[in-house]
Amino acid sequence: MATNASYASPLADAANAHLMHNSIASGILARLLSNVNGWSVALTLFLSLVAYDQIMYVWKKGSIQGPAMKMPFIGPFLQSVNPKFEEYYAKWMSGPLSCVSVFHKFVVIASTRDMARKVFNSPSFVKPCVVDAAYKLLRPNNWVFLDGKAHVDYRKGLNGLFTRQALEIYLPEQEDVYNRYFAKFINISQEDNKGKPEPFMNHFRELQCAIACRTFVGQYMPDEAMKKVSHDYYLITAALELVNFPIILPFTKTWYGKKAADMVIDEFAKCAAKSKVRIAAGGKVHCILDAWVKSMVESEEYRQKIAKGIEVEKPSMLVRNFSDFEIAMTLLTFLFASQDATSSACTWLFQIMADRPELLDKVRAENLAARNGDRNVPFSMDLLEKLEFTRAVVKETLRYRPPVIMVPYVAKKAFPITETYTAPKGSMVIPTTYPALHDPVAYPNPEYFDPERWVTGDAELQVKNWLVFGTGPHYCLGQTYATMNLMAMIGKASMHMNWEHQITPLSEEIKVFATLFPKDDCLLAFSKRD
């Protein structure tokens, strides 16, 4: 008994109590760690990121319309790869402000006229951003990404390229393109297809690319290069869709688009070098590139004379000297701004006129009367400005099927769009044009195509709703050029061709490919008009 009584467990000794505590803790920790492996760590991290993604989305969404929750990380990416007009329309109708979140981009959509105008007219809060891929395709130092005074100054140097006097100079090149392509359209329909209609959307895209290239760089670009630019530009459009995979990976849309953009820039740079040589030798201006290069030459001569103390009249457009590459980047943005928009308007114009022959007859009669019955009288600004009904048809087409339905901006800082909602810094903010152009208050019966609203109605007074070319400091430089070009095109076509449209169930359905097109790609057959 004494021996047993003298024995004590070490753990019963107060001096050894810490040993018991450490032993228990070590046991618990060992059991916990025994259940930890790489998969459980990865799962925990993944769930934490999912929770963070959802919390940030809900916080940014605030009180505006949008899904209550988002698919982790990618959001509606798969749905946006093949965008549907009906889904866009439902989003616009859901409220003045709505949102989605795709990958790392939180997007605020401004749908009403007043919300859209507020975004357009808030340069202190937002700047144009297009999409992620645009910086890589158009280059990050492109002028369209400039902001504030730098943008204003650059833009001033380009304004002179789109004056009435300048636009008159470009008309002969444009008419030559129409002559050649209208003959081609007739040949496709009568010789290749034996009068059977075929989809003409892609033919119209090539036509408008040819018009743009001849207007921008004249004959400096060979026909073969122009056709390649026209063909490959489709890849640039696909790469610049609103939603694309954010990283350029081989054989993706953005990869093909980057290769095409590099090719176009290279071709435009070659044109710039040729123009500089020709204008320096005293050549006349035939295109936008010539006009710009001439302004550089005149500006440099002015600076040199001022430096020598010689008094001389200041040029109307004082600009610095631009490198061939800088010129090429700017010309690419002109093509970016015009190609898809005019292709869309061109397609709808031909379809709408074929489906409404009474309106086409009025356009034809007006154009013949303006030429005193001689359809071969060439374009001139005086002649185009007489065409009141033709202008009304073009403006109604641009209202009825606006080529540009959304213009992406990025919030430079927290943007209080309303008293109750502030768009977070870095979010994409997108003003929408379609609802304003289909507002029944401004344009009664907006789904009805009615050119007369521009002649005898008050459509011209609805300047706040006319957002076809945007508004504010980044409004479209070429809006007069675009309108006159479309007027010249449909007027000339009406006098020299007949065309028939094969109506299908998809003819009035809208396809979204950067801009709006008929879902059946506009099935037409052309014939020569004697």
Short mmCIF file of C-alpha atoms in Angstrom, two decimals:
data_model
loop_
_atom_site.label_atom_id
_atom_site.label_comp_id
_atom_site.label_asym_id
_atom_site.label_seq_id
_atom_site.Cartn_x
_atom_site.Cartn_y
_atom_site.Cartn_z
CA MET A 1 0.00 0.00 0.00
CA ALA A 2 2.78 2.42 0.89
CA THR A 3 4.50 1.75 -2.33
CA ASN A 4 1.31 2.28 -4.27
CA ALA A 5 0.49 5.42 -2.35
CA SER A 6 3.85 6.90 -3.09
CA TYR A 7 3.26 6.57 -6.87
CA ALA A 8 1.68 9.60 -8.64
CA SER A 9 0.88 10.11 -12.36
CA PRO A 10 3.02 12.87 -13.92
CA LEU A 11 -0.16 14.38 -15.37
CA ALA A 12 -1.65 14.67 -11.90
CA ASP A 13 1.17 16.91 -10.85
CA ALA A 14 0.33 20.62 -11.18
CA ALA A 15 3.86 21.28 -12.30
CA ASN A 16 3.24 19.06 -15.32
CA ALA A 17 -0.21 20.40 -16.25
CA HIS A 18 1.14 22.25 -19.31
CA LEU A 19 2.29 18.92 -20.68
CA MET A 20 -1.30 17.66 -20.63
CA HIS A 21 -2.58 20.85 -22.35
CA ASN A 22 0.02 20.66 -25.09
CA SER A 23 -0.69 17.02 -25.62
CA ILE A 24 -4.43 17.60 -26.06
CA ALA A 25 -3.84 20.58 -28.41
CA SER A 26 -1.37 18.60 -30.44
CA GLY A 27 -3.85 15.78 -30.73
CA ILE A 28 -6.64 18.05 -31.95
CA LEU A 29 -4.34 19.78 -34.43
CA ALA A 30 -3.07 16.44 -35.67
CA ARG A 31 -6.63 15.23 -36.24
CA LEU A 32 -7.48 18.44 -38.11
CA LEU A 33 -4.37 18.35 -40.26
CA SER A 34 -4.97 14.71 -41.03
CA ASN A 35 -8.11 15.78 -42.92
CA VAL A 36 -6.37 18.59 -44.87
CA ASN A 37 -5.07 17.99 -48.37
CA GLY A 38 -4.58 19.94 -51.55
CA TRP A 39 -8.15 19.40 -52.72
CA SER A 40 -9.71 20.70 -49.52
CA VAL A 41 -7.49 23.80 -49.62
CA ALA A 42 -8.41 24.41 -53.25
CA LEU A 43 -12.11 23.95 -52.53
CA THR A 44 -11.99 26.35 -49.59
CA LEU A 45 -10.17 28.93 -51.69
CA PHE A 46 -12.62 28.49 -54.57
CA LEU A 47 -15.67 28.88 -52.33
CA SER A 48 -14.13 31.98 -50.76
CA LEU A 49 -13.57 33.52 -54.18
CA VAL A 50 -17.12 32.66 -55.25
CA ALA A 51 -18.48 34.31 -52.11
CA TYR A 52 -16.31 37.39 -52.67
CA ASP A 53 -17.41 37.60 -56.33
CA GLN A 54 -21.08 37.47 -55.34
CA ILE A 55 -20.70 39.95 -52.49
CA MET A 56 -18.92 42.47 -54.73
CA TYR A 57 -21.58 42.07 -57.43
CA VAL A 58 -24.44 42.65 -54.98
CA TRP A 59 -22.62 45.65 -53.49
CA LYS A 60 -21.99 47.23 -56.91
CA LYS A 61 -25.52 46.47 -58.12
CA GLY A 62 -27.12 48.39 -55.29
CA SER A 63 -30.67 49.45 -56.12
CA ILE A 64 -30.62 49.16 -59.91
CA GLN A 65 -32.19 46.40 -62.00
CA GLY A 66 -30.23 43.22 -62.69
CA PRO A 67 -29.98 39.56 -61.72
CA ALA A 68 -30.12 39.02 -57.96
CA MET A 69 -27.11 36.70 -58.23
CA LYS A 70 -24.51 36.06 -60.92
CA MET A 71 -22.91 32.94 -62.27
CA PRO A 72 -19.54 32.80 -60.51
CA PHE A 73 -16.80 34.71 -62.29
CA ILE A 74 -18.01 34.50 -65.91
CA GLY A 75 -21.52 35.90 -65.41
CA PRO A 76 -23.67 35.72 -68.58
CA PHE A 77 -20.60 35.22 -70.80
CA LEU A 78 -21.93 32.16 -72.64
CA GLN A 79 -25.24 33.93 -73.27
CA SER A 80 -23.40 37.03 -74.52
CA VAL A 81 -21.23 35.14 -77.01
CA ASN A 82 -24.29 34.96 -79.26
CA PRO A 83 -26.14 38.17 -78.33
CA LYS A 84 -29.84 38.40 -79.12
CA PHE A 85 -31.58 41.68 -79.77
CA GLU A 86 -34.62 40.56 -77.78
CA GLU A 87 -32.45 40.07 -74.70
CA TYR A 88 -30.89 43.50 -75.13
CA TYR A 89 -34.35 45.00 -75.52
CA ALA A 90 -35.62 43.29 -72.37
CA LYS A 91 -32.65 44.67 -70.47
CA TRP A 92 -33.36 48.21 -71.74
CA MET A 93 -37.01 47.93 -70.77
CA SER A 94 -36.22 46.62 -67.28
CA GLY A 95 -35.43 50.10 -65.95
CA PRO A 96 -33.56 53.37 -66.57
CA LEU A 97 -30.45 51.73 -65.12
CA SER A 98 -29.66 48.02 -65.13
CA CYS A 99 -26.53 45.91 -64.80
CA VAL A 100 -24.70 42.71 -65.61
CA SER A 101 -21.28 41.43 -64.55
CA VAL A 102 -19.10 39.51 -67.02
CA PHE A 103 -15.72 38.21 -65.91
CA HIS A 104 -14.09 41.13 -64.08
CA LYS A 105 -16.29 43.78 -65.73
CA PHE A 106 -19.28 45.26 -63.94
CA VAL A 107 -21.52 46.86 -66.56
CA VAL A 108 -24.12 49.57 -65.94
CA ILE A 109 -26.60 50.11 -68.79
CA ALA A 110 -28.26 53.51 -69.17
CA SER A 111 -31.45 52.93 -71.18
CA THR A 112 -33.59 56.06 -71.17
CA ARG A 113 -32.88 59.14 -73.24
CA ASP A 114 -32.00 61.26 -70.21
CA MET A 115 -29.82 58.58 -68.62
CA ALA A 116 -27.98 58.03 -71.92
CA ARG A 117 -27.46 61.75 -72.45
CA LYS A 118 -26.12 62.15 -68.93
CA VAL A 119 -23.42 59.55 -69.64
CA PHE A 120 -22.57 61.06 -73.05
CA ASN A 121 -22.26 64.50 -71.47
CA SER A 122 -20.21 63.61 -68.39
CA PRO A 123 -16.57 63.63 -69.58
CA SER A 124 -15.35 64.42 -66.08
CA PHE A 125 -16.70 61.06 -64.88
CA VAL A 126 -16.43 58.76 -67.91
CA LYS A 127 -14.32 58.23 -71.01
CA PRO A 128 -14.81 55.95 -74.04
CA CYS A 129 -13.41 52.49 -73.46
CA VAL A 130 -14.94 50.30 -76.19
CA VAL A 131 -13.93 46.80 -74.92
CA ASP A 132 -10.79 45.24 -73.44
CA ALA A 133 -9.56 43.98 -76.80
CA ALA A 134 -9.86 47.45 -78.36
CA TYR A 135 -6.75 48.70 -76.60
CA LYS A 136 -4.77 45.86 -78.12
CA LEU A 137 -6.29 46.12 -81.61
CA LEU A 138 -6.51 49.91 -81.96
CA ARG A 139 -3.39 50.41 -79.77
CA PRO A 140 -3.53 52.01 -76.30
CA ASN A 141 -2.06 55.34 -77.48
CA ASN A 142 -4.74 55.79 -80.12
CA TRP A 143 -6.40 59.21 -80.12
CA VAL A 144 -9.88 57.79 -79.38
CA PHE A 145 -8.65 56.83 -75.92
CA LEU A 146 -7.39 60.32 -75.15
CA ASP A 147 -9.30 62.26 -72.54
CA GLY A 148 -9.91 65.90 -71.64
CA LYS A 149 -7.83 68.62 -73.31
CA ALA A 150 -5.64 66.12 -75.17
CA HIS A 151 -8.73 64.67 -76.86
CA VAL A 152 -10.19 68.10 -77.63
CA ASP A 153 -6.95 69.34 -79.19
CA TYR A 154 -6.50 66.22 -81.31
CA ARG A 155 -10.11 66.39 -82.44
CA LYS A 156 -9.77 70.03 -83.48
CA GLY A 157 -7.05 69.00 -85.89
CA LEU A 158 -9.43 66.51 -87.53
CA ASN A 159 -12.54 68.70 -87.79
CA GLY A 160 -11.34 70.33 -90.99
CA LEU A 161 -11.31 66.96 -92.73
CA PHE A 162 -15.12 66.76 -92.57
CA THR A 163 -16.21 70.27 -93.56
CA ARG A 164 -18.63 70.79 -96.44
CA GLN A 165 -15.78 71.93 -98.68
CA ALA A 166 -13.73 68.84 -97.81
CA LEU A 167 -16.64 66.45 -98.33
CA GLU A 168 -17.14 67.85 -101.84
CA ILE A 169 -13.58 66.82 -102.73
CA TYR A 170 -14.18 63.18 -101.79
CA LEU A 171 -17.34 62.72 -103.90
CA PRO A 172 -15.70 61.67 -107.21
CA GLU A 173 -13.88 58.77 -105.55
CA GLN A 174 -17.10 57.66 -103.88
CA GLU A 175 -19.11 57.82 -107.12
CA ASP A 176 -16.50 55.73 -108.89
CA VAL A 177 -16.84 53.03 -106.23
CA TYR A 178 -20.63 53.00 -106.56
CA ASN A 179 -20.40 52.70 -110.35
CA ARG A 180 -18.15 49.66 -110.09
CA TYR A 181 -20.03 47.91 -107.29
CA PHE A 182 -23.49 48.48 -108.73
CA ALA A 183 -22.30 46.86 -111.96
CA LYS A 184 -20.91 44.01 -109.84
CA PHE A 185 -24.24 43.59 -108.00
CA ILE A 186 -26.10 43.31 -111.32
CA ASN A 187 -23.59 40.78 -112.60
CA ILE A 188 -23.88 38.67 -109.43
CA SER A 189 -27.67 38.58 -109.69
CA GLN A 190 -28.09 38.19 -113.46
CA GLU A 191 -25.02 36.24 -114.55
CA ASP A 192 -24.04 34.22 -111.48
CA ASN A 193 -27.48 33.62 -109.96
CA LYS A 194 -29.73 33.87 -113.05
CA GLY A 195 -31.99 36.34 -111.27
CA LYS A 196 -32.28 34.35 -108.06
CA PRO A 197 -31.92 36.39 -104.82
CA GLU A 198 -28.96 35.76 -102.53
CA PRO A 199 -27.85 37.24 -99.17
CA PHE A 200 -26.26 40.63 -99.85
CA MET A 201 -25.17 41.72 -96.37
CA ASN A 202 -21.55 40.76 -96.95
CA HIS A 203 -21.55 42.39 -100.40
CA PHE A 204 -22.74 45.60 -98.74
CA ARG A 205 -19.98 45.30 -96.15
CA GLU A 206 -17.41 45.12 -98.95
CA LEU A 207 -19.05 48.06 -100.72
CA GLN A 208 -18.93 50.26 -97.64
CA CYS A 209 -15.35 49.25 -96.86
CA ALA A 210 -14.39 50.23 -100.41
CA ILE A 211 -16.18 53.57 -100.00
CA ALA A 212 -14.40 54.18 -96.69
CA CYS A 213 -10.96 53.25 -98.02
CA ARG A 214 -11.31 55.40 -101.14
CA THR A 215 -12.62 58.32 -99.05
CA PHE A 216 -9.86 57.96 -96.45
CA VAL A 217 -6.83 57.06 -98.59
CA GLY A 218 -7.95 57.45 -102.21
CA GLN A 219 -6.01 55.46 -104.80
CA TYR A 220 -2.98 54.96 -102.54
CA MET A 221 -4.38 51.57 -101.56
CA PRO A 222 -4.42 49.02 -104.43
CA ASP A 223 -7.67 47.17 -105.16
CA GLU A 224 -6.19 43.87 -103.97
CA ALA A 225 -5.23 45.39 -100.60
CA MET A 226 -8.64 47.05 -100.28
CA LYS A 227 -10.40 43.71 -100.86
CA LYS A 228 -8.22 42.06 -98.23
CA VAL A 229 -8.97 44.86 -95.77
CA SER A 230 -12.69 44.45 -96.49
CA HIS A 231 -12.56 40.69 -96.04
CA ASP A 232 -10.41 40.69 -92.91
CA TYR A 233 -12.21 43.58 -91.24
CA TYR A 234 -14.96 41.11 -90.39
CA LEU A 235 -12.44 39.55 -88.00
CA ILE A 236 -11.83 42.91 -86.32
CA THR A 237 -15.57 43.38 -85.81
CA ALA A 238 -15.87 39.94 -84.23
CA ALA A 239 -12.93 40.67 -81.92
CA LEU A 240 -14.50 43.94 -80.77
CA GLU A 241 -17.89 42.52 -79.81
CA LEU A 242 -19.08 43.76 -76.44
CA VAL A 243 -18.32 40.46 -74.73
CA ASN A 244 -15.25 38.42 -75.62
CA PHE A 245 -12.70 36.35 -73.74
CA PRO A 246 -10.50 38.99 -72.04
CA ILE A 247 -7.13 37.44 -72.96
CA ILE A 248 -5.85 37.12 -76.53
CA LEU A 249 -5.23 33.42 -77.03
CA PRO A 250 -4.14 31.80 -80.32
CA PHE A 251 -6.96 31.03 -82.76
CA THR A 252 -9.60 32.96 -80.79
CA LYS A 253 -11.68 35.83 -82.18
CA THR A 254 -9.42 38.40 -80.55
CA TRP A 255 -6.29 36.71 -81.92
CA TYR A 256 -7.58 36.77 -85.49
CA GLY A 257 -8.80 40.32 -84.96
CA LYS A 258 -5.38 41.48 -83.76
CA LYS A 259 -3.70 40.01 -86.83
CA ALA A 260 -6.23 41.74 -89.09
CA ALA A 261 -5.83 45.08 -87.29
CA ASP A 262 -2.04 44.87 -87.66
CA MET A 263 -2.48 44.27 -91.38
CA VAL A 264 -4.84 47.25 -91.80
CA ILE A 265 -2.52 49.58 -89.88
CA ASP A 266 0.38 48.46 -92.07
CA GLU A 267 -1.59 49.17 -95.26
CA PHE A 268 -2.67 52.60 -94.02
CA ALA A 269 0.92 53.44 -93.02
CA LYS A 270 2.04 52.67 -96.58
CA CYS A 271 -0.67 55.01 -97.88
CA ALA A 272 0.48 57.76 -95.49
CA ALA A 273 4.05 57.53 -96.80
CA LYS A 274 2.83 57.79 -100.41
CA SER A 275 0.60 60.77 -99.65
CA LYS A 276 3.43 62.67 -97.94
CA VAL A 277 5.60 62.31 -101.03
CA ARG A 278 2.84 63.33 -103.42
CA ILE A 279 1.55 66.32 -101.42
CA ALA A 280 5.10 67.57 -100.81
CA ALA A 281 5.54 67.56 -104.59
CA GLY A 282 2.48 69.79 -105.00
CA GLY A 283 -0.18 67.13 -105.60
CA LYS A 284 -3.87 68.00 -105.21
CA VAL A 285 -6.08 66.71 -102.43
CA HIS A 286 -8.24 63.74 -103.39
CA CYS A 287 -8.98 62.09 -100.05
CA ILE A 288 -9.02 62.64 -96.28
CA LEU A 289 -5.39 61.50 -95.99
CA ASP A 290 -4.29 64.10 -98.54
CA ALA A 291 -6.20 66.84 -96.74
CA TRP A 292 -4.61 65.91 -93.42
CA VAL A 293 -1.09 65.68 -94.85
CA LYS A 294 -1.54 69.02 -96.61
CA SER A 295 -2.56 70.63 -93.31
CA MET A 296 0.66 69.23 -91.77
CA VAL A 297 2.75 70.71 -94.60
CA GLU A 298 1.02 74.10 -94.32
CA SER A 299 1.34 74.09 -90.52
CA GLU A 300 5.07 73.32 -90.70
CA GLU A 301 5.63 76.08 -93.28
CA TYR A 302 3.75 78.51 -91.03
CA ARG A 303 5.85 77.60 -87.98
CA GLN A 304 9.09 78.00 -89.93
CA LYS A 305 8.10 81.45 -91.21
CA ILE A 306 7.01 82.60 -87.75
CA ALA A 307 10.34 81.39 -86.36
CA LYS A 308 12.11 83.56 -88.96
CA GLY A 309 9.98 86.57 -87.98
CA ILE A 310 7.96 86.53 -91.19
CA GLU A 311 4.35 87.61 -90.74
CA VAL A 312 2.01 85.13 -92.42
CA GLU A 313 -1.64 84.16 -92.17
CA LYS A 314 -2.27 81.30 -89.78
CA PRO A 315 -3.69 78.14 -91.41
CA SER A 316 -7.31 77.32 -90.62
CA MET A 317 -6.14 74.01 -89.14
CA LEU A 318 -2.80 74.16 -87.31
CA VAL A 319 -1.52 70.66 -86.55
CA ARG A 320 1.76 68.99 -85.68
CA ASN A 321 3.54 66.52 -87.91
CA PHE A 322 2.27 62.98 -87.43
CA SER A 323 4.23 59.82 -88.15
CA ASP A 324 2.98 57.30 -90.71
CA PHE A 325 2.09 54.96 -87.86
CA GLU A 326 0.11 57.64 -85.99
CA ILE A 327 -1.80 58.47 -89.16
CA ALA A 328 -2.49 54.79 -89.76
CA MET A 329 -3.88 54.35 -86.22
CA THR A 330 -6.22 57.30 -86.72
CA LEU A 331 -7.41 56.03 -90.10
CA LEU A 332 -8.13 52.67 -88.51
CA THR A 333 -10.41 54.39 -86.00
CA PHE A 334 -12.20 56.13 -88.89
CA LEU A 335 -12.73 52.72 -90.47
CA PHE A 336 -13.81 51.29 -87.11
CA ALA A 337 -16.37 54.08 -86.69
CA SER A 338 -17.77 53.85 -90.21
CA GLN A 339 -17.51 50.29 -91.51
CA ASP A 340 -20.09 48.41 -89.45
CA ALA A 341 -22.45 51.36 -88.99
CA THR A 342 -22.71 52.23 -92.68
CA SER A 343 -22.87 48.54 -93.65
CA SER A 344 -25.87 48.14 -91.37
CA ALA A 345 -27.61 51.27 -92.66
CA CYS A 346 -26.86 50.29 -96.27
CA THR A 347 -28.38 46.82 -95.80
CA TRP A 348 -31.55 48.13 -94.20
CA LEU A 349 -31.92 50.89 -96.80
CA PHE A 350 -31.93 48.46 -99.72
CA GLN A 351 -34.30 46.09 -97.94
CA ILE A 352 -36.70 48.80 -96.80
CA MET A 353 -36.84 50.46 -100.24
CA ALA A 354 -37.52 47.11 -101.95
CA ASP A 355 -40.36 46.37 -99.52
CA ARG A 356 -41.85 49.87 -99.96
CA PRO A 357 -41.73 50.54 -103.72
CA GLU A 358 -43.87 53.67 -103.39
CA LEU A 359 -41.11 55.28 -101.29
CA LEU A 360 -38.42 54.10 -103.71
CA ASP A 361 -40.36 55.71 -106.58
CA LYS A 362 -40.36 59.03 -104.70
CA VAL A 363 -36.60 58.82 -104.09
CA ARG A 364 -36.02 58.02 -107.77
CA ALA A 365 -38.21 60.87 -108.97
CA GLU A 366 -36.54 63.37 -106.62
CA ASN A 367 -33.04 62.38 -107.73
CA LEU A 368 -33.92 62.60 -111.42
CA ALA A 369 -35.61 65.98 -110.94
CA ALA A 370 -32.54 67.33 -109.12
CA ARG A 371 -30.50 66.34 -112.19
CA ASN A 372 -33.02 67.74 -114.70
CA GLY A 373 -33.78 64.23 -115.90
CA ASP A 374 -30.17 63.22 -116.61
CA ARG A 375 -29.29 60.40 -114.23
CA ASN A 376 -25.59 60.60 -115.22
CA VAL A 377 -25.08 64.03 -113.62
CA PRO A 378 -22.36 63.40 -111.00
CA PHE A 379 -22.61 63.97 -107.27
CA SER A 380 -22.16 67.42 -105.79
CA MET A 381 -22.92 68.86 -102.37
CA ASP A 382 -25.35 71.35 -103.94
CA LEU A 383 -27.23 68.49 -105.58
CA LEU A 384 -27.33 66.33 -102.45
CA GLU A 385 -28.57 69.20 -100.33
CA LYS A 386 -31.65 69.53 -102.56
CA LEU A 387 -32.79 65.97 -101.84
CA GLU A 388 -35.25 66.58 -99.01
CA PHE A 389 -37.16 63.29 -99.27
CA THR A 390 -34.03 61.20 -99.82
CA ARG A 391 -32.56 62.72 -96.68
CA ALA A 392 -35.80 61.90 -94.84
CA VAL A 393 -35.59 58.26 -95.96
CA VAL A 394 -31.98 58.01 -94.72
CA LYS A 395 -32.74 59.66 -91.38
CA GLU A 396 -35.78 57.47 -90.83
CA THR A 397 -33.70 54.37 -91.58
CA LEU A 398 -31.11 55.49 -89.03
CA ARG A 399 -33.89 56.04 -86.48
CA TYR A 400 -35.85 52.87 -87.30
CA ARG A 401 -32.79 50.59 -87.31
CA PRO A 402 -30.03 52.58 -85.58
CA PRO A 403 -26.60 51.22 -86.55
CA VAL A 404 -25.08 51.98 -83.14
CA ILE A 405 -27.19 50.82 -80.22
CA MET A 406 -24.65 51.05 -77.39
CA VAL A 407 -21.48 53.08 -76.75
CA PRO A 408 -19.25 51.70 -73.96
CA TYR A 409 -17.63 54.12 -71.51
CA VAL A 410 -15.61 53.47 -68.35
CA ALA A 411 -16.09 55.32 -65.06
CA LYS A 412 -12.87 57.23 -64.27
CA LYS A 413 -14.12 57.70 -60.73
CA ALA A 414 -17.28 57.02 -58.76
CA PHE A 415 -20.07 58.36 -60.99
CA PRO A 416 -23.29 59.53 -59.26
CA ILE A 417 -25.66 58.88 -62.16
CA THR A 418 -28.74 59.45 -60.00
CA GLU A 419 -29.40 60.62 -56.47
CA THR A 420 -29.74 57.01 -55.35
CA TYR A 421 -27.10 55.22 -57.43
CA THR A 422 -23.38 55.72 -58.02
CA ALA A 423 -21.54 53.64 -60.60
CA PRO A 424 -18.29 52.35 -59.05
CA LYS A 425 -14.94 53.51 -60.39
CA GLY A 426 -13.71 51.20 -63.12
CA SER A 427 -17.16 49.93 -64.07
CA MET A 428 -18.27 50.01 -67.67
CA VAL A 429 -21.13 52.48 -68.23
CA ILE A 430 -23.07 52.04 -71.47
CA PRO A 431 -25.54 54.61 -72.80
CA THR A 432 -28.08 53.04 -75.17
CA THR A 433 -29.56 54.83 -78.20
CA TYR A 434 -32.37 52.52 -79.32
CA PRO A 435 -35.04 53.43 -76.71
CA ALA A 436 -34.61 57.17 -77.33
CA LEU A 437 -35.00 56.64 -81.08
CA HIS A 438 -38.14 54.56 -80.53
CA ASP A 439 -39.72 56.86 -77.96
CA PRO A 440 -43.43 57.18 -78.88
CA VAL A 441 -43.58 60.67 -77.41
CA ALA A 442 -40.84 61.98 -79.71
CA TYR A 443 -41.66 59.71 -82.67
CA PRO A 444 -45.35 58.67 -82.70
CA ASN A 445 -45.90 55.07 -83.82
CA PRO A 446 -42.12 54.46 -83.63
CA GLU A 447 -42.23 50.92 -85.07
CA TYR A 448 -43.70 52.27 -88.31
CA PHE A 449 -41.25 53.38 -91.02
CA ASP A 450 -42.42 56.89 -91.92
CA PRO A 451 -40.02 59.29 -93.72
CA GLU A 452 -42.73 61.95 -93.77
CA ARG A 453 -42.19 62.54 -90.07
CA TRP A 454 -38.96 64.32 -91.15
CA VAL A 455 -40.70 66.38 -93.84
CA THR A 456 -44.11 67.40 -92.55
CA GLY A 457 -43.81 66.18 -88.95
CA ASP A 458 -41.77 67.48 -86.04
CA ALA A 459 -39.08 64.76 -85.97
CA GLU A 460 -36.38 67.33 -86.72
CA LEU A 461 -37.26 69.10 -83.47
CA GLN A 462 -36.53 66.02 -81.33
CA VAL A 463 -32.85 66.84 -81.03
CA LYS A 464 -32.51 65.33 -77.55
CA ASN A 465 -33.71 61.97 -78.84
CA TRP A 466 -31.52 62.00 -81.97
CA LEU A 467 -28.67 59.96 -80.52
CA VAL A 468 -27.70 58.13 -83.74
CA PHE A 469 -24.28 59.82 -83.74
CA GLY A 470 -24.01 60.27 -79.99
CA THR A 471 -23.74 63.63 -78.28
CA GLY A 472 -21.29 65.47 -76.04
CA PRO A 473 -17.53 65.80 -76.55
CA HIS A 474 -17.19 62.43 -78.31
CA TYR A 475 -20.02 62.79 -80.85
CA CYS A 476 -19.28 61.28 -84.26
CA LEU A 477 -16.99 63.45 -86.40
CA GLY A 478 -18.31 61.95 -89.62
CA GLN A 479 -22.07 62.30 -89.15
CA THR A 480 -22.51 64.65 -92.14
CA TYR A 481 -20.24 62.44 -94.25
CA ALA A 482 -22.21 59.31 -93.29
CA THR A 483 -25.61 60.87 -94.04
CA MET A 484 -24.51 62.34 -97.38
CA ASN A 485 -22.84 59.08 -98.37
CA LEU A 486 -26.03 57.08 -97.75
CA MET A 487 -28.12 59.67 -99.60
CA ALA A 488 -25.78 59.54 -102.59
CA MET A 489 -25.81 55.74 -102.56
CA ILE A 490 -29.57 55.13 -102.47
CA GLY A 491 -30.26 58.01 -104.87
CA LYS A 492 -27.84 56.70 -107.47
CA ALA A 493 -29.02 53.10 -107.00
CA SER A 494 -32.64 54.13 -107.49
CA MET A 495 -31.87 55.65 -110.92
CA HIS A 496 -29.58 52.93 -112.26
CA MET A 497 -30.94 49.69 -110.81
CA ASN A 498 -34.07 47.73 -109.94
CA TRP A 499 -33.93 45.24 -107.09
CA GLU A 500 -36.25 42.71 -105.52
CA HIS A 501 -36.23 41.48 -101.94
CA GLN A 502 -37.15 37.91 -101.07
CA ILE A 503 -39.04 38.27 -97.82
CA THR A 504 -38.52 35.48 -95.28
CA PRO A 505 -39.74 35.02 -91.70
CA LEU A 506 -36.36 36.39 -90.58
CA SER A 507 -36.32 39.53 -92.77
CA GLU A 508 -37.61 41.81 -90.01
CA GLU A 509 -35.90 39.89 -87.22
CA ILE A 510 -32.81 41.69 -85.93
CA LYS A 511 -29.35 40.11 -85.72
CA VAL A 512 -26.73 41.84 -83.58
CA PHE A 513 -23.23 41.77 -85.03
CA ALA A 514 -21.65 44.93 -83.61
CA THR A 515 -24.59 46.71 -85.26
CA LEU A 516 -28.07 45.62 -86.44
CA PHE A 517 -28.70 43.47 -89.53
CA PRO A 518 -31.64 41.41 -90.82
CA LYS A 519 -31.32 37.83 -89.58
CA ASP A 520 -31.58 36.42 -93.11
CA ASP A 521 -28.77 38.75 -94.31
CA CYS A 522 -31.09 40.49 -96.82
CA LEU A 523 -31.86 38.33 -99.87
CA LEU A 524 -31.82 40.54 -102.99
CA ALA A 525 -31.63 40.31 -106.76
CA PHE A 526 -30.48 43.32 -108.83
CA SER A 527 -31.08 44.19 -112.46
CA LYS A 528 -30.08 47.08 -114.67
CA ARG A 529 -32.61 49.89 -115.02
CA ASP A 530 -32.88 51.26 -118.56
#
